[in-house]
Amino acid sequence: MNISSENSNVSRMVTDFNRILEKKAQKKVNTLLSFTMKAISRDQEKNFLISRLQKELRKNIESLSLLEIENEVKEELINIKDKELESLRFENTNLKTLLQQNKEKVSKTIEDKSLIILNNTCNNNNDNNFSANSNNAFPIKNTLVLKSNSLVSSPGSLIKSIKPKGAQKRSLQKVKETNVTSVSIKNSQ
């Protein structure tokens, strides 16, 4: 019986060994499946993140291209405004130059053409509306030409509008008494 008991022990050992191997193999398969599932889920997460990043990248590229277009439009508008501003500056400079030339021309004209005639240069009739100059009689308006290029109809209105005090008032009264008039004569030259 020894042999049969040994055979039964051996067969038990073989079956036990087979069971242990099956369990180990099943464990390895389960571990492999677990790793595979984890790898698949990681791969899916990576794919999801990649697709999400690609979408964000597309959006950023689109917004960047829109910003570039907007920037180009703004630069073009700035260039247009700069040209307009430069044109306005040039026009302003020209207008200032023309204004200065016109002021100089007017002041020269007033200096060249204005004569102050006292009472004794009037003709013999003592008519304040005419003056004799080189045997030519021409009408004179009772106006004063001021440096500010404004005309005053009579010396009296000038004195009334200024309202001087003290010594200035006395000197203006002397001017009023001497009956000074101003004449604008066009130069024949």
PDB file of C-alpha atoms in Angstrom:
ATOM      1  CA  MET A   1       0.000   0.000   0.000  1.00  0.00           C
ATOM      2  CA  ASN A   2       2.823   2.067   0.171  1.00  0.00           C
ATOM      3  CA  ILE A   3       2.881   2.572  -3.464  1.00  0.00           C
ATOM      4  CA  SER A   4      -0.749   3.440  -3.704  1.00  0.00           C
ATOM      5  CA  SER A   5      -0.520   5.878  -0.830  1.00  0.00           C
ATOM      6  CA  GLU A   6       2.521   7.396  -2.417  1.00  0.00           C
ATOM      7  CA  ASN A   7       0.654   7.581  -5.697  1.00  0.00           C
ATOM      8  CA  SER A   8      -2.259   9.259  -4.031  1.00  0.00           C
ATOM      9  CA  ASN A   9       0.122  11.677  -2.325  1.00  0.00           C
ATOM     10  CA  VAL A  10       1.794  12.404  -5.616  1.00  0.00           C
ATOM     11  CA  SER A  11      -1.522  12.871  -7.358  1.00  0.00           C
ATOM     12  CA  ARG A  12      -2.615  15.173  -4.567  1.00  0.00           C
ATOM     13  CA  MET A  13       0.607  17.085  -4.858  1.00  0.00           C
ATOM     14  CA  VAL A  14       0.151  17.345  -8.598  1.00  0.00           C
ATOM     15  CA  THR A  15      -3.425  18.551  -8.270  1.00  0.00           C
ATOM     16  CA  ASP A  16      -2.388  20.992  -5.544  1.00  0.00           C
ATOM     17  CA  PHE A  17       0.479  22.159  -7.692  1.00  0.00           C
ATOM     18  CA  ASN A  18      -1.867  22.562 -10.658  1.00  0.00           C
ATOM     19  CA  ARG A  19      -4.314  24.532  -8.527  1.00  0.00           C
ATOM     20  CA  ILE A  20      -1.535  26.757  -7.259  1.00  0.00           C
ATOM     21  CA  LEU A  21      -0.303  27.287 -10.813  1.00  0.00           C
ATOM     22  CA  GLU A  22      -3.845  28.052 -11.958  1.00  0.00           C
ATOM     23  CA  LYS A  23      -4.286  30.586  -9.181  1.00  0.00           C
ATOM     24  CA  LYS A  24      -0.906  32.168  -9.969  1.00  0.00           C
ATOM     25  CA  ALA A  25      -1.722  32.218 -13.671  1.00  0.00           C
ATOM     26  CA  GLN A  26      -5.147  33.725 -12.930  1.00  0.00           C
ATOM     27  CA  LYS A  27      -3.501  36.335 -10.702  1.00  0.00           C
ATOM     28  CA  LYS A  28      -1.047  37.194 -13.435  1.00  0.00           C
ATOM     29  CA  VAL A  29      -3.852  37.420 -15.976  1.00  0.00           C
ATOM     30  CA  ASN A  30      -5.842  39.627 -13.597  1.00  0.00           C
ATOM     31  CA  THR A  31      -2.791  41.820 -12.989  1.00  0.00           C
ATOM     32  CA  LEU A  32      -2.166  42.019 -16.727  1.00  0.00           C
ATOM     33  CA  LEU A  33      -5.817  42.913 -17.334  1.00  0.00           C
ATOM     34  CA  SER A  34      -5.645  45.527 -14.605  1.00  0.00           C
ATOM     35  CA  PHE A  35      -2.526  47.071 -16.131  1.00  0.00           C
ATOM     36  CA  THR A  36      -4.122  46.930 -19.566  1.00  0.00           C
ATOM     37  CA  MET A  37      -7.279  48.649 -18.282  1.00  0.00           C
ATOM     38  CA  LYS A  38      -5.202  51.293 -16.534  1.00  0.00           C
ATOM     39  CA  ALA A  39      -3.142  51.830 -19.680  1.00  0.00           C
ATOM     40  CA  ILE A  40      -6.297  52.112 -21.778  1.00  0.00           C
ATOM     41  CA  SER A  41      -7.844  54.618 -19.356  1.00  0.00           C
ATOM     42  CA  ARG A  42      -4.598  56.631 -19.290  1.00  0.00           C
ATOM     43  CA  ASP A  43      -4.500  56.524 -23.072  1.00  0.00           C
ATOM     44  CA  GLN A  44      -8.103  57.713 -23.213  1.00  0.00           C
ATOM     45  CA  GLU A  45      -7.335  60.520 -20.754  1.00  0.00           C
ATOM     46  CA  LYS A  46      -4.334  61.503 -22.843  1.00  0.00           C
ATOM     47  CA  ASN A  47      -6.431  61.466 -26.013  1.00  0.00           C
ATOM     48  CA  PHE A  48      -9.122  63.534 -24.285  1.00  0.00           C
ATOM     49  CA  LEU A  49      -6.538  66.039 -23.045  1.00  0.00           C
ATOM     50  CA  ILE A  50      -4.898  66.129 -26.473  1.00  0.00           C
ATOM     51  CA  SER A  51      -8.217  66.811 -28.209  1.00  0.00           C
ATOM     52  CA  ARG A  52      -9.087  69.452 -25.599  1.00  0.00           C
ATOM     53  CA  LEU A  53      -5.706  71.118 -26.029  1.00  0.00           C
ATOM     54  CA  GLN A  54      -6.100  70.976 -29.812  1.00  0.00           C
ATOM     55  CA  LYS A  55      -9.491  72.720 -29.542  1.00  0.00           C
ATOM     56  CA  GLU A  56      -8.038  75.383 -27.253  1.00  0.00           C
ATOM     57  CA  LEU A  57      -5.083  75.765 -29.585  1.00  0.00           C
ATOM     58  CA  ARG A  58      -7.416  76.233 -32.577  1.00  0.00           C
ATOM     59  CA  LYS A  59      -9.411  78.827 -30.627  1.00  0.00           C
ATOM     60  CA  ASN A  60      -6.218  80.611 -29.631  1.00  0.00           C
ATOM     61  CA  ILE A  61      -4.945  80.534 -33.209  1.00  0.00           C
ATOM     62  CA  GLU A  62      -8.262  81.942 -34.453  1.00  0.00           C
ATOM     63  CA  SER A  63      -8.304  84.651 -31.806  1.00  0.00           C
ATOM     64  CA  LEU A  64      -4.658  85.394 -32.534  1.00  0.00           C
ATOM     65  CA  SER A  65      -5.363  85.735 -36.246  1.00  0.00           C
ATOM     66  CA  LEU A  66      -8.334  87.974 -35.416  1.00  0.00           C
ATOM     67  CA  LEU A  67      -6.119  90.048 -33.148  1.00  0.00           C
ATOM     68  CA  GLU A  68      -3.502  90.294 -35.893  1.00  0.00           C
ATOM     69  CA  ILE A  69      -6.154  91.432 -38.363  1.00  0.00           C
ATOM     70  CA  GLU A  70      -7.496  93.909 -35.810  1.00  0.00           C
ATOM     71  CA  ASN A  71      -3.965  95.124 -35.138  1.00  0.00           C
ATOM     72  CA  GLU A  72      -3.336  95.608 -38.855  1.00  0.00           C
ATOM     73  CA  VAL A  73      -6.585  97.553 -39.185  1.00  0.00           C
ATOM     74  CA  LYS A  74      -5.653  99.702 -36.184  1.00  0.00           C
ATOM     75  CA  GLU A  75      -2.188 100.346 -37.613  1.00  0.00           C
ATOM     76  CA  GLU A  76      -3.736 101.351 -40.926  1.00  0.00           C
ATOM     77  CA  LEU A  77      -6.159 103.672 -39.136  1.00  0.00           C
ATOM     78  CA  ILE A  78      -3.272 105.146 -37.149  1.00  0.00           C
ATOM     79  CA  ASN A  79      -1.343 105.705 -40.388  1.00  0.00           C
ATOM     80  CA  ILE A  80      -4.373 107.397 -41.943  1.00  0.00           C
ATOM     81  CA  LYS A  81      -4.854 109.596 -38.857  1.00  0.00           C
ATOM     82  CA  ASP A  82      -1.124 110.422 -38.825  1.00  0.00           C
ATOM     83  CA  LYS A  83      -1.330 111.494 -42.465  1.00  0.00           C
ATOM     84  CA  GLU A  84      -4.423 113.585 -41.723  1.00  0.00           C
ATOM     85  CA  LEU A  85      -2.704 115.118 -38.704  1.00  0.00           C
ATOM     86  CA  GLU A  86       0.404 115.890 -40.738  1.00  0.00           C
ATOM     87  CA  SER A  87      -1.774 117.426 -43.440  1.00  0.00           C
ATOM     88  CA  LEU A  88      -3.593 119.529 -40.838  1.00  0.00           C
ATOM     89  CA  ARG A  89      -0.288 120.618 -39.309  1.00  0.00           C
ATOM     90  CA  PHE A  90       0.998 121.594 -42.742  1.00  0.00           C
ATOM     91  CA  GLU A  91      -2.231 123.451 -43.476  1.00  0.00           C
ATOM     92  CA  ASN A  92      -2.067 125.140 -40.066  1.00  0.00           C
ATOM     93  CA  THR A  93       1.522 126.214 -40.725  1.00  0.00           C
ATOM     94  CA  ASN A  94       0.515 127.576 -44.125  1.00  0.00           C
ATOM     95  CA  LEU A  95      -2.434 129.434 -42.611  1.00  0.00           C
ATOM     96  CA  LYS A  96      -0.224 130.898 -39.881  1.00  0.00           C
ATOM     97  CA  THR A  97       2.279 131.988 -42.518  1.00  0.00           C
ATOM     98  CA  LEU A  98      -0.472 133.543 -44.630  1.00  0.00           C
ATOM     99  CA  LEU A  99      -1.936 135.248 -41.563  1.00  0.00           C
ATOM    100  CA  GLN A 100       1.456 136.645 -40.594  1.00  0.00           C
ATOM    101  CA  GLN A 101       2.056 137.839 -44.162  1.00  0.00           C
ATOM    102  CA  ASN A 102      -1.392 139.396 -44.232  1.00  0.00           C
ATOM    103  CA  LYS A 103      -0.785 141.144 -40.874  1.00  0.00           C
ATOM    104  CA  GLU A 104       2.546 142.476 -42.119  1.00  0.00           C
ATOM    105  CA  LYS A 105       0.946 143.609 -45.375  1.00  0.00           C
ATOM    106  CA  VAL A 106      -1.929 145.322 -43.552  1.00  0.00           C
ATOM    107  CA  SER A 107       0.383 147.030 -41.065  1.00  0.00           C
ATOM    108  CA  LYS A 108       2.655 148.199 -43.906  1.00  0.00           C
ATOM    109  CA  THR A 109      -0.380 149.435 -45.829  1.00  0.00           C
ATOM    110  CA  ILE A 110      -1.632 151.337 -42.796  1.00  0.00           C
ATOM    111  CA  GLU A 111       1.827 152.769 -42.096  1.00  0.00           C
ATOM    112  CA  ASP A 112       2.354 153.714 -45.756  1.00  0.00           C
ATOM    113  CA  LYS A 113      -1.113 155.043 -46.486  1.00  0.00           C
ATOM    114  CA  SER A 114      -2.095 156.756 -43.224  1.00  0.00           C
ATOM    115  CA  LEU A 115      -1.335 160.430 -42.796  1.00  0.00           C
ATOM    116  CA  ILE A 116      -2.161 162.572 -39.801  1.00  0.00           C
ATOM    117  CA  ILE A 117      -3.275 165.970 -40.929  1.00  0.00           C
ATOM    118  CA  LEU A 118      -3.568 168.818 -38.470  1.00  0.00           C
ATOM    119  CA  ASN A 119      -6.148 171.588 -38.647  1.00  0.00           C
ATOM    120  CA  ASN A 120      -3.837 174.034 -40.447  1.00  0.00           C
ATOM    121  CA  THR A 121      -3.444 171.745 -43.509  1.00  0.00           C
ATOM    122  CA  CYS A 122      -7.138 171.925 -44.319  1.00  0.00           C
ATOM    123  CA  ASN A 123      -8.239 174.193 -47.161  1.00  0.00           C
ATOM    124  CA  ASN A 124      -9.105 177.857 -46.706  1.00  0.00           C
ATOM    125  CA  ASN A 125     -12.814 177.210 -46.179  1.00  0.00           C
ATOM    126  CA  ASN A 126     -12.021 175.448 -42.874  1.00  0.00           C
ATOM    127  CA  ASP A 127     -14.121 172.526 -44.102  1.00  0.00           C
ATOM    128  CA  ASN A 128     -13.122 169.424 -42.161  1.00  0.00           C
ATOM    129  CA  ASN A 129     -14.513 167.164 -44.856  1.00  0.00           C
ATOM    130  CA  PHE A 130     -11.890 168.116 -47.457  1.00  0.00           C
ATOM    131  CA  SER A 131      -8.111 168.401 -47.416  1.00  0.00           C
ATOM    132  CA  ALA A 132      -5.758 170.036 -49.852  1.00  0.00           C
ATOM    133  CA  ASN A 133      -2.711 167.981 -50.749  1.00  0.00           C
ATOM    134  CA  SER A 134      -0.666 168.759 -53.858  1.00  0.00           C
ATOM    135  CA  ASN A 135      -3.551 170.844 -55.213  1.00  0.00           C
ATOM    136  CA  ASN A 136      -5.878 167.799 -55.106  1.00  0.00           C
ATOM    137  CA  ALA A 137      -8.985 167.931 -52.951  1.00  0.00           C
ATOM    138  CA  PHE A 138     -10.286 164.637 -51.577  1.00  0.00           C
ATOM    139  CA  PRO A 139     -12.763 163.768 -48.839  1.00  0.00           C
ATOM    140  CA  ILE A 140     -11.538 162.800 -45.382  1.00  0.00           C
ATOM    141  CA  LYS A 141     -13.651 160.854 -42.938  1.00  0.00           C
ATOM    142  CA  ASN A 142     -13.301 161.753 -39.294  1.00  0.00           C
ATOM    143  CA  THR A 143     -11.793 158.414 -38.229  1.00  0.00           C
ATOM    144  CA  LEU A 144      -8.758 157.358 -36.268  1.00  0.00           C
ATOM    145  CA  VAL A 145      -6.755 154.318 -37.355  1.00  0.00           C
ATOM    146  CA  LEU A 146      -5.446 152.440 -34.338  1.00  0.00           C
ATOM    147  CA  LYS A 147      -2.599 149.925 -34.201  1.00  0.00           C
ATOM    148  CA  SER A 148      -5.138 147.187 -33.560  1.00  0.00           C
ATOM    149  CA  ASN A 149      -6.468 147.823 -37.114  1.00  0.00           C
ATOM    150  CA  SER A 150      -9.871 148.895 -35.790  1.00  0.00           C
ATOM    151  CA  LEU A 151     -11.428 152.178 -36.809  1.00  0.00           C
ATOM    152  CA  VAL A 152     -12.962 154.674 -34.413  1.00  0.00           C
ATOM    153  CA  SER A 153     -15.561 156.995 -35.934  1.00  0.00           C
ATOM    154  CA  SER A 154     -14.508 160.055 -33.953  1.00  0.00           C
ATOM    155  CA  PRO A 155     -11.906 160.978 -31.367  1.00  0.00           C
ATOM    156  CA  GLY A 156     -14.709 161.722 -28.900  1.00  0.00           C
ATOM    157  CA  SER A 157     -15.986 158.148 -28.964  1.00  0.00           C
ATOM    158  CA  LEU A 158     -12.421 156.945 -28.414  1.00  0.00           C
ATOM    159  CA  ILE A 159     -12.066 159.190 -25.386  1.00  0.00           C
ATOM    160  CA  LYS A 160     -15.448 158.094 -24.010  1.00  0.00           C
ATOM    161  CA  SER A 161     -14.648 154.391 -24.399  1.00  0.00           C
ATOM    162  CA  ILE A 162     -11.216 154.605 -22.753  1.00  0.00           C
ATOM    163  CA  LYS A 163     -12.286 156.654 -19.683  1.00  0.00           C
ATOM    164  CA  PRO A 164      -8.774 157.755 -18.624  1.00  0.00           C
ATOM    165  CA  LYS A 165      -7.787 159.108 -15.227  1.00  0.00           C
ATOM    166  CA  GLY A 166      -5.738 162.116 -14.189  1.00  0.00           C
ATOM    167  CA  ALA A 167      -2.873 163.151 -16.471  1.00  0.00           C
ATOM    168  CA  GLN A 168      -4.013 160.814 -19.250  1.00  0.00           C
ATOM    169  CA  LYS A 169      -7.396 162.527 -19.271  1.00  0.00           C
ATOM    170  CA  ARG A 170      -5.810 165.987 -19.645  1.00  0.00           C
ATOM    171  CA  SER A 171      -3.543 164.829 -22.505  1.00  0.00           C
ATOM    172  CA  LEU A 172      -6.513 163.288 -24.321  1.00  0.00           C
ATOM    173  CA  GLN A 173      -8.448 166.533 -23.891  1.00  0.00           C
ATOM    174  CA  LYS A 174      -5.550 168.359 -25.561  1.00  0.00           C
ATOM    175  CA  VAL A 175      -5.717 165.881 -28.461  1.00  0.00           C
ATOM    176  CA  LYS A 176      -9.445 166.500 -28.740  1.00  0.00           C
ATOM    177  CA  GLU A 177      -8.894 170.252 -28.731  1.00  0.00           C
ATOM    178  CA  THR A 178      -6.335 170.110 -31.567  1.00  0.00           C
ATOM    179  CA  ASN A 179      -8.943 168.319 -33.724  1.00  0.00           C
ATOM    180  CA  VAL A 180      -6.627 165.588 -35.061  1.00  0.00           C
ATOM    181  CA  THR A 181      -8.008 163.495 -37.911  1.00  0.00           C
ATOM    182  CA  SER A 182      -6.589 160.512 -39.700  1.00  0.00           C
ATOM    183  CA  VAL A 183      -6.600 159.950 -43.417  1.00  0.00           C
ATOM    184  CA  SER A 184      -6.053 156.783 -45.394  1.00  0.00           C
ATOM    185  CA  ILE A 185      -4.615 157.496 -48.809  1.00  0.00           C
ATOM    186  CA  LYS A 186      -3.896 154.842 -51.378  1.00  0.00           C
ATOM    187  CA  ASN A 187      -0.333 154.993 -52.658  1.00  0.00           C
ATOM    188  CA  SER A 188      -0.212 155.473 -56.368  1.00  0.00           C
ATOM    189  CA  GLN A 189       2.983 153.488 -56.474  1.00  0.00           C
TER     190      GLN A 189
END
